[in-house]
Short mmCIF file of N, CA and C in Angstrom, two decimals:
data_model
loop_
_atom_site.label_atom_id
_atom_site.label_comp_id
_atom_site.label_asym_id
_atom_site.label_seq_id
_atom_site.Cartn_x
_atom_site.Cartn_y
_atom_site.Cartn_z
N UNK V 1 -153.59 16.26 -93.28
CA UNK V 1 -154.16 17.59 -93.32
C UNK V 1 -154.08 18.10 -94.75
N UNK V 2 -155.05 18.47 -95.17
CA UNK V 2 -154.87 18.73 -96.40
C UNK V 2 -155.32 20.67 -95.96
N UNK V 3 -154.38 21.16 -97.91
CA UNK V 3 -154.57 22.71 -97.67
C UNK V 3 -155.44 23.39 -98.83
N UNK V 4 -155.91 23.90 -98.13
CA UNK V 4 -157.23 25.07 -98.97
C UNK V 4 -156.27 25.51 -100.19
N UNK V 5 -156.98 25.83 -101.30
CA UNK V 5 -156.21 26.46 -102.13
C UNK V 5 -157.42 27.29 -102.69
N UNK V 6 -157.17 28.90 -103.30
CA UNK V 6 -157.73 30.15 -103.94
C UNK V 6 -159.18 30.15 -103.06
N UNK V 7 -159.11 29.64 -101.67
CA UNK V 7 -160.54 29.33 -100.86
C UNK V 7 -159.93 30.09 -99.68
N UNK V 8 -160.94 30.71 -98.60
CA UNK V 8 -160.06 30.46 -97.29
C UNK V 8 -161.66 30.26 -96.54
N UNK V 9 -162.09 29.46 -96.41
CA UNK V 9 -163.58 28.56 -95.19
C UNK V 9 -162.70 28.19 -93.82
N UNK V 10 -163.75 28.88 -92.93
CA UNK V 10 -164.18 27.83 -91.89
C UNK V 10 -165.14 27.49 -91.70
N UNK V 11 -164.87 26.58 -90.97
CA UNK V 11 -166.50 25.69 -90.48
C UNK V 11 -166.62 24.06 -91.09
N UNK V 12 -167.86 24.02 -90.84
CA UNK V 12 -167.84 22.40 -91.20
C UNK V 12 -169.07 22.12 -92.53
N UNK V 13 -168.68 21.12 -93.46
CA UNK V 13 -170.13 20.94 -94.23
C UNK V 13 -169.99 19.74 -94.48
N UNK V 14 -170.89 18.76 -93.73
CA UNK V 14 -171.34 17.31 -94.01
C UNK V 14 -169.84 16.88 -93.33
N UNK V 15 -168.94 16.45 -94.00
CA UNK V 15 -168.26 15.82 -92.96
C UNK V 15 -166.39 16.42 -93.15
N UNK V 16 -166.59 17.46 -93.57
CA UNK V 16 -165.30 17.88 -93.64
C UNK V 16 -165.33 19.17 -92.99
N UNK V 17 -164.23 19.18 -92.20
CA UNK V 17 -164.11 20.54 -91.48
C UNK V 17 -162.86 21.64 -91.72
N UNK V 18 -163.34 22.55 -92.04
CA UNK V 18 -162.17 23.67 -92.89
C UNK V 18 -161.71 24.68 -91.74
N UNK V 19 -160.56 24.88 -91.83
CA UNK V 19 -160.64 25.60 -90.25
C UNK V 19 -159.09 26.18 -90.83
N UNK V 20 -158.61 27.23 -89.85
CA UNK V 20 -156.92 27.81 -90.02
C UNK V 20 -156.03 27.71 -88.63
N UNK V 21 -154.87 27.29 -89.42
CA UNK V 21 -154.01 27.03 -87.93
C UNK V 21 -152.44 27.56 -88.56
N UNK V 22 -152.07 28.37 -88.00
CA UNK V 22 -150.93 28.79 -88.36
C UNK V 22 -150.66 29.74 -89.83
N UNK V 23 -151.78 30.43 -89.22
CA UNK V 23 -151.76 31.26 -90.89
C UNK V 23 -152.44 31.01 -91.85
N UNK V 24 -152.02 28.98 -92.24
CA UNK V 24 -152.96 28.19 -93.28
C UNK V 24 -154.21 27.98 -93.52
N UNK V 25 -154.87 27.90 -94.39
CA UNK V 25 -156.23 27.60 -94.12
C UNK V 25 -156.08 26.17 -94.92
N UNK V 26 -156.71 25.08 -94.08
CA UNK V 26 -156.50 23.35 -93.66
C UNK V 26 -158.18 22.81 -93.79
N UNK V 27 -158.08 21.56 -94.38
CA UNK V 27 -159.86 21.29 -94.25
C UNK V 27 -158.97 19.84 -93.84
N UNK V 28 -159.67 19.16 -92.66
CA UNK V 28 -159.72 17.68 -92.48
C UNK V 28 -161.07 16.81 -92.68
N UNK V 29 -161.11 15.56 -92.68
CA UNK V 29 -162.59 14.85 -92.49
C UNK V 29 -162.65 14.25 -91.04
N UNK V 30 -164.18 14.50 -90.52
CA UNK V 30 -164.44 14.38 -89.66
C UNK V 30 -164.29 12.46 -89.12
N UNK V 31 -163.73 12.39 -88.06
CA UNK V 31 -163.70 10.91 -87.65
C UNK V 31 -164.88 10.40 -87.60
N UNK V 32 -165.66 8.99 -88.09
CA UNK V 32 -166.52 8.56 -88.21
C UNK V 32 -166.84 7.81 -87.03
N UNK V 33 -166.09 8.05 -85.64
CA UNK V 33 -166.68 7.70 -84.76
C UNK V 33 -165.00 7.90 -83.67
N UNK V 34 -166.12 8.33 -82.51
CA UNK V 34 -164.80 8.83 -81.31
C UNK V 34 -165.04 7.67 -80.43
N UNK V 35 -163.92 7.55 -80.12
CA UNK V 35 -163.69 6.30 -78.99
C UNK V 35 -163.59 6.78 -77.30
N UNK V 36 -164.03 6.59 -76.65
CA UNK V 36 -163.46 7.24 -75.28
C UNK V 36 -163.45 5.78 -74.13
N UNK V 37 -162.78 5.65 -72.88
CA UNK V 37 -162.10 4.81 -72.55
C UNK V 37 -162.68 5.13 -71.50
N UNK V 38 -163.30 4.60 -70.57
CA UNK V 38 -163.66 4.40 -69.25
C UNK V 38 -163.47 5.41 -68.25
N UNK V 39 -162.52 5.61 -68.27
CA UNK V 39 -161.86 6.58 -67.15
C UNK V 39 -161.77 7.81 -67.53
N UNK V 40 -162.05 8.09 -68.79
CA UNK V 40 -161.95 9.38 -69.09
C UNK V 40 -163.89 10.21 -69.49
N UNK V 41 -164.73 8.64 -69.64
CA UNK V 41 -166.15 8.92 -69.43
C UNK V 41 -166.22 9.76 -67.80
N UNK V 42 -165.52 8.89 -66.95
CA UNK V 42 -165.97 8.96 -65.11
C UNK V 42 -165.46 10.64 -65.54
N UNK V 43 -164.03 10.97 -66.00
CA UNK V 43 -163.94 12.25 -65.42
C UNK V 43 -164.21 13.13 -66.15
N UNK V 44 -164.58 12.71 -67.38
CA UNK V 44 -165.81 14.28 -67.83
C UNK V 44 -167.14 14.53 -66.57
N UNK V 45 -167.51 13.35 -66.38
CA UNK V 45 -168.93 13.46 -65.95
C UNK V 45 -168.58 14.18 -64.15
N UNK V 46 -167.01 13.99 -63.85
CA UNK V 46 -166.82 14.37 -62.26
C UNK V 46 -166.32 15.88 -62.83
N UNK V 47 -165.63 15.93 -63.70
CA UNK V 47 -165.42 17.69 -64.35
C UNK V 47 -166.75 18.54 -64.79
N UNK V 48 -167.90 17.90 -65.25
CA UNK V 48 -168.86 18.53 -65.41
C UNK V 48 -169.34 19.02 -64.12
N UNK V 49 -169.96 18.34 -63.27
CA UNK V 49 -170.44 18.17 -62.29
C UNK V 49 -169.89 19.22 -61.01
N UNK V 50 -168.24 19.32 -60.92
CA UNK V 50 -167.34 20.24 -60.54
C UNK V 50 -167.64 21.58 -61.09
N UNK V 51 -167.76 22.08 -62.27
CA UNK V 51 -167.96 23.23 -63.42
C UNK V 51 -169.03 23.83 -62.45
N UNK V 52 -170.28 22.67 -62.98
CA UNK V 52 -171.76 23.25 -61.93
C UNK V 52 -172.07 23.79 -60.56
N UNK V 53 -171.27 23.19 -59.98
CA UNK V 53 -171.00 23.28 -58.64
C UNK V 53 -170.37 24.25 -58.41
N UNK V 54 -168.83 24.40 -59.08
CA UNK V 54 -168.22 26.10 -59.31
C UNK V 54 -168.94 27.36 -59.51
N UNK V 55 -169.88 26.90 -60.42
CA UNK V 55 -170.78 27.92 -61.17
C UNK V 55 -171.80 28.67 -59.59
N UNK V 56 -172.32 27.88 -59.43
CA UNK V 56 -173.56 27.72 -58.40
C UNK V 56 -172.72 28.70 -57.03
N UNK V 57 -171.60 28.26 -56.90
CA UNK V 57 -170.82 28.72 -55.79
C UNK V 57 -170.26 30.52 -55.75
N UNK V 58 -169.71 30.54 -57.07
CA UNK V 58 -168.90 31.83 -57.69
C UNK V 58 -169.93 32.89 -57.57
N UNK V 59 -171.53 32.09 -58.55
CA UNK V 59 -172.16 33.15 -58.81
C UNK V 59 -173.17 33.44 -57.24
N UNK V 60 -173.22 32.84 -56.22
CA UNK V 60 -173.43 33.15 -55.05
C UNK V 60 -172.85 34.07 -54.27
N UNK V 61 -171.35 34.18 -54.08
CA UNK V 61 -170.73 34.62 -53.93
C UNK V 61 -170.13 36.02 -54.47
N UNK V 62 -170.37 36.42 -55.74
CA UNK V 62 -170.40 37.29 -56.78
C UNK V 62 -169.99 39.03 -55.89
N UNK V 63 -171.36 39.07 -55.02
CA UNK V 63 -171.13 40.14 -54.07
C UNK V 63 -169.69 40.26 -53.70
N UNK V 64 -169.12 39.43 -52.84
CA UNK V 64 -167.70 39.91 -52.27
C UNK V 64 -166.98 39.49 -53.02
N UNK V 65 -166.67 38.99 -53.95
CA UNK V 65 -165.52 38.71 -54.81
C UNK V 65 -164.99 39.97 -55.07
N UNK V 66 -163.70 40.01 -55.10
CA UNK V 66 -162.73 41.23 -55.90
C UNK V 66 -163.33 41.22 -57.36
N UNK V 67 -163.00 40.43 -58.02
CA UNK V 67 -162.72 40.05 -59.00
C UNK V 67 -163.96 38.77 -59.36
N UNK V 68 -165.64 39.02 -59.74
CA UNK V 68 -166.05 37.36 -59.86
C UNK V 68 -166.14 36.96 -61.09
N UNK V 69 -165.75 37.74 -62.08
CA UNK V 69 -165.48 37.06 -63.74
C UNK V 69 -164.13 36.93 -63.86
N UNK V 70 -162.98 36.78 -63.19
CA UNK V 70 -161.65 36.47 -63.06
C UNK V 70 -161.59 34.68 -63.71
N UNK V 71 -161.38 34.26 -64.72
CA UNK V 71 -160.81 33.05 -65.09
C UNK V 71 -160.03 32.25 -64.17
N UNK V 72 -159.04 32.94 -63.25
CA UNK V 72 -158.02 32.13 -62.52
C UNK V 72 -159.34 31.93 -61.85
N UNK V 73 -159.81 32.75 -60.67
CA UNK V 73 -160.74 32.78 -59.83
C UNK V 73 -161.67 30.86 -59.75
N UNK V 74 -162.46 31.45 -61.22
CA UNK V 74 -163.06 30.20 -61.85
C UNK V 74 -162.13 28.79 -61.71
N UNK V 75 -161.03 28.89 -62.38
CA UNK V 75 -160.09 27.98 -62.63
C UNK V 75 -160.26 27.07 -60.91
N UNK V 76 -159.25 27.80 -60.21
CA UNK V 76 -159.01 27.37 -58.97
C UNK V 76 -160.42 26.93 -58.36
N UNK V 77 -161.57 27.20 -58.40
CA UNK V 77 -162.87 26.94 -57.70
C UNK V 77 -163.19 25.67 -58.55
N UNK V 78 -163.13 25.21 -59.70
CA UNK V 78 -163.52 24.02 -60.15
C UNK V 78 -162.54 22.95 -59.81
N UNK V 79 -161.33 23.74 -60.14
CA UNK V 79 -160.48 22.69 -59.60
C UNK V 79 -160.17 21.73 -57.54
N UNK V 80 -160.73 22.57 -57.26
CA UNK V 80 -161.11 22.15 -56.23
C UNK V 80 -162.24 21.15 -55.76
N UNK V 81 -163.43 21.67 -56.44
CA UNK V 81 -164.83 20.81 -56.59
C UNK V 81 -163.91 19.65 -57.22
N UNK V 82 -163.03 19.60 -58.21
CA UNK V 82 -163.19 18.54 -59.19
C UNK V 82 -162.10 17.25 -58.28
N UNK V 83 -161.12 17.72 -57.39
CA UNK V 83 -160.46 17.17 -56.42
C UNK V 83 -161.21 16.89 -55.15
N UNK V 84 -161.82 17.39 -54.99
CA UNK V 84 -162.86 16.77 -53.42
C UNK V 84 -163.67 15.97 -54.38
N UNK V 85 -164.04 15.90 -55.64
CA UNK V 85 -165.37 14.93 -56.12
C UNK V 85 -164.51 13.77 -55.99
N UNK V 86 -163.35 13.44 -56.49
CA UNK V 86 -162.40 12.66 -56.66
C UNK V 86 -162.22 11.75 -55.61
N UNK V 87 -162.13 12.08 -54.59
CA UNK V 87 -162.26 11.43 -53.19
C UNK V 87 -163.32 10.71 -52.63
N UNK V 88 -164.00 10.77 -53.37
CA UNK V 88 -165.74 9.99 -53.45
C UNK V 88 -166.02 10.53 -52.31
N UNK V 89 -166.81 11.50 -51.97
CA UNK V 89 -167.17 12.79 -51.08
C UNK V 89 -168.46 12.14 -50.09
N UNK V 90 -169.35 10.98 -50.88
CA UNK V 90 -170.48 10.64 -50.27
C UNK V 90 -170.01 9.42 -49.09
N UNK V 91 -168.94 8.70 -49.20
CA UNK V 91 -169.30 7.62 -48.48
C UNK V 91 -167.46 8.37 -47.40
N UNK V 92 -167.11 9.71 -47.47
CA UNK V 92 -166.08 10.23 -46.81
C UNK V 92 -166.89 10.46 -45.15
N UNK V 93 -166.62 10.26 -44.47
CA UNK V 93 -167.38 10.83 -43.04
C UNK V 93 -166.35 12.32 -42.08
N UNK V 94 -165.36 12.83 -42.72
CA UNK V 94 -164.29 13.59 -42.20
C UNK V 94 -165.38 14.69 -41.55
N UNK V 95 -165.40 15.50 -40.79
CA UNK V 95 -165.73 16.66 -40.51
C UNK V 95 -165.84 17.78 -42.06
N UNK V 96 -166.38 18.51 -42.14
CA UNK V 96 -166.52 19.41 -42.90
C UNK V 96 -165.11 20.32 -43.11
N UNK V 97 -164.98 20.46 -42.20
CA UNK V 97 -163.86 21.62 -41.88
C UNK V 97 -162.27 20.82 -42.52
N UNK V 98 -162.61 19.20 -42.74
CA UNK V 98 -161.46 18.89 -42.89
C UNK V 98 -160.98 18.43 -44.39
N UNK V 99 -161.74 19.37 -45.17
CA UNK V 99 -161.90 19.46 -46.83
C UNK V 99 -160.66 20.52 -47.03
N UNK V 100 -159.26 19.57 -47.39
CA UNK V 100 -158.64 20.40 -47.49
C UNK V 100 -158.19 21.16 -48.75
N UNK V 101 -158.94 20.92 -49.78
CA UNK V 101 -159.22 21.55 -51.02
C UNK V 101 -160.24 22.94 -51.26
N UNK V 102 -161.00 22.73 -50.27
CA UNK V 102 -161.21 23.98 -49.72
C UNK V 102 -160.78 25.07 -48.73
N UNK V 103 -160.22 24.24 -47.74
CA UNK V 103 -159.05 25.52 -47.00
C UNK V 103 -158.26 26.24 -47.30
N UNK V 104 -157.41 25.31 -48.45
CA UNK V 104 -156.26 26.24 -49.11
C UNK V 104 -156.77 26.87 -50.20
N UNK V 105 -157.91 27.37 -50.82
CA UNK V 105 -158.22 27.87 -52.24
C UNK V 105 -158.62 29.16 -51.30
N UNK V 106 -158.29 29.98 -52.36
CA UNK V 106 -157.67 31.60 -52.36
C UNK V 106 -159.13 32.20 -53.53
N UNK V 107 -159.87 32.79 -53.56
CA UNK V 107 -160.60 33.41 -54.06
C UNK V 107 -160.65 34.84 -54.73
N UNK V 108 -159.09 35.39 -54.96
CA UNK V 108 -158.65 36.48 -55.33
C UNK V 108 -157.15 36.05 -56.60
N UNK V 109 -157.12 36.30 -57.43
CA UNK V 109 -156.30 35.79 -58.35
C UNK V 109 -155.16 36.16 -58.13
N UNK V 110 -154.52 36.86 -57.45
CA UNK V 110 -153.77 37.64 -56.86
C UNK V 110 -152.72 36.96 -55.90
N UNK V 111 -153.80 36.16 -54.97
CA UNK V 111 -153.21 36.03 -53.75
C UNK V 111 -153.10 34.43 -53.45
N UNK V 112 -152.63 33.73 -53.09
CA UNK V 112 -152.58 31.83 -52.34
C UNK V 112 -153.04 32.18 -50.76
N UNK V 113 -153.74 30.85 -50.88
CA UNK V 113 -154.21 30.52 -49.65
C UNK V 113 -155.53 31.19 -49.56
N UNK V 114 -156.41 30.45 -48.28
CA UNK V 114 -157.81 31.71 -48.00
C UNK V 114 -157.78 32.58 -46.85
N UNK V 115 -156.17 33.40 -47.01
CA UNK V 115 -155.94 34.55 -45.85
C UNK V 115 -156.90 35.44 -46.48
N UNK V 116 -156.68 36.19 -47.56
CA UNK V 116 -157.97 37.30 -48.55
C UNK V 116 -159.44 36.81 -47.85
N UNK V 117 -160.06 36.07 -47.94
CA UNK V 117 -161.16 35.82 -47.06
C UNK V 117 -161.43 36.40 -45.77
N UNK V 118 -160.51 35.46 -45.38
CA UNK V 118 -160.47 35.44 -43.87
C UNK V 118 -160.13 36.35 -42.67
N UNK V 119 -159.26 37.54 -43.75
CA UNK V 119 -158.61 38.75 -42.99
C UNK V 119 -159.66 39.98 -43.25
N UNK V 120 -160.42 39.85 -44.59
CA UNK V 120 -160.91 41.40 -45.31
C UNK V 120 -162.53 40.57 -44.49
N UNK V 121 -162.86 39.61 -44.64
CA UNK V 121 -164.71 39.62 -44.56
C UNK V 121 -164.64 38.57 -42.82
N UNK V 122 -163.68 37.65 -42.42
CA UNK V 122 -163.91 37.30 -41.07
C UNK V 122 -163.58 37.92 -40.31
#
């Protein structure tokens, strides 16, 4: 890591990137190529895919949410998509009802479990 001196940049130009961390202002060079490993391709592409699906869901839902720009909210709803994708969901035959990544997710940042649902809107 090298340190800025009588400069303080961020950002990037051509292949060095100037940025501050801890007060300092730091420029590194950009890696001339990123490596990624198999398993971590599958779970960007099952975390993306989860995100979308969150998205699609939250902002449907938007009406009854307490809270529908809540981060935890978000958090917990992808993380769920991203654990049922995990399970390879297409070739699963369980009943619907027996997605248990969806039973237990809580839709109020507040609260565990989907009693908040189930008590205020069923």
């Amino acid at each position: 890591m090298g340190k800025q001196t009588n400069i303080k940049i961020k950002g990037t130009f051509e292949n060095v990137i100037y940025y501050e961390s801890k007060g300092e202002f730091c420029m590194r060079e950009k890696p001339l190529e990123v490596k990624r490993v198999p398993v971590a391709i599958k779970n960007s592409k099952i975390f993306g895919l989860a995100a979308r699906c969150s998205g699609i869901v939250r902002a449907l839902m938007a009406p009854i949410l307490p809270l529908p720009g809540n981060r935890t909210v978000m958090y917990r709803v992808n993380g769920a998509f991203k654990n049922w994708l995990c399970t390879d969901p297409l070739s699963n035959t369980d009943p619907v009802d027996a997605i248990s990544f969806f039973n237990s997710l809580s839709l109020h940042p507040k609260m565990n479990g989907s009693n908040f649902l189930r008590c205020r809107f069923w």
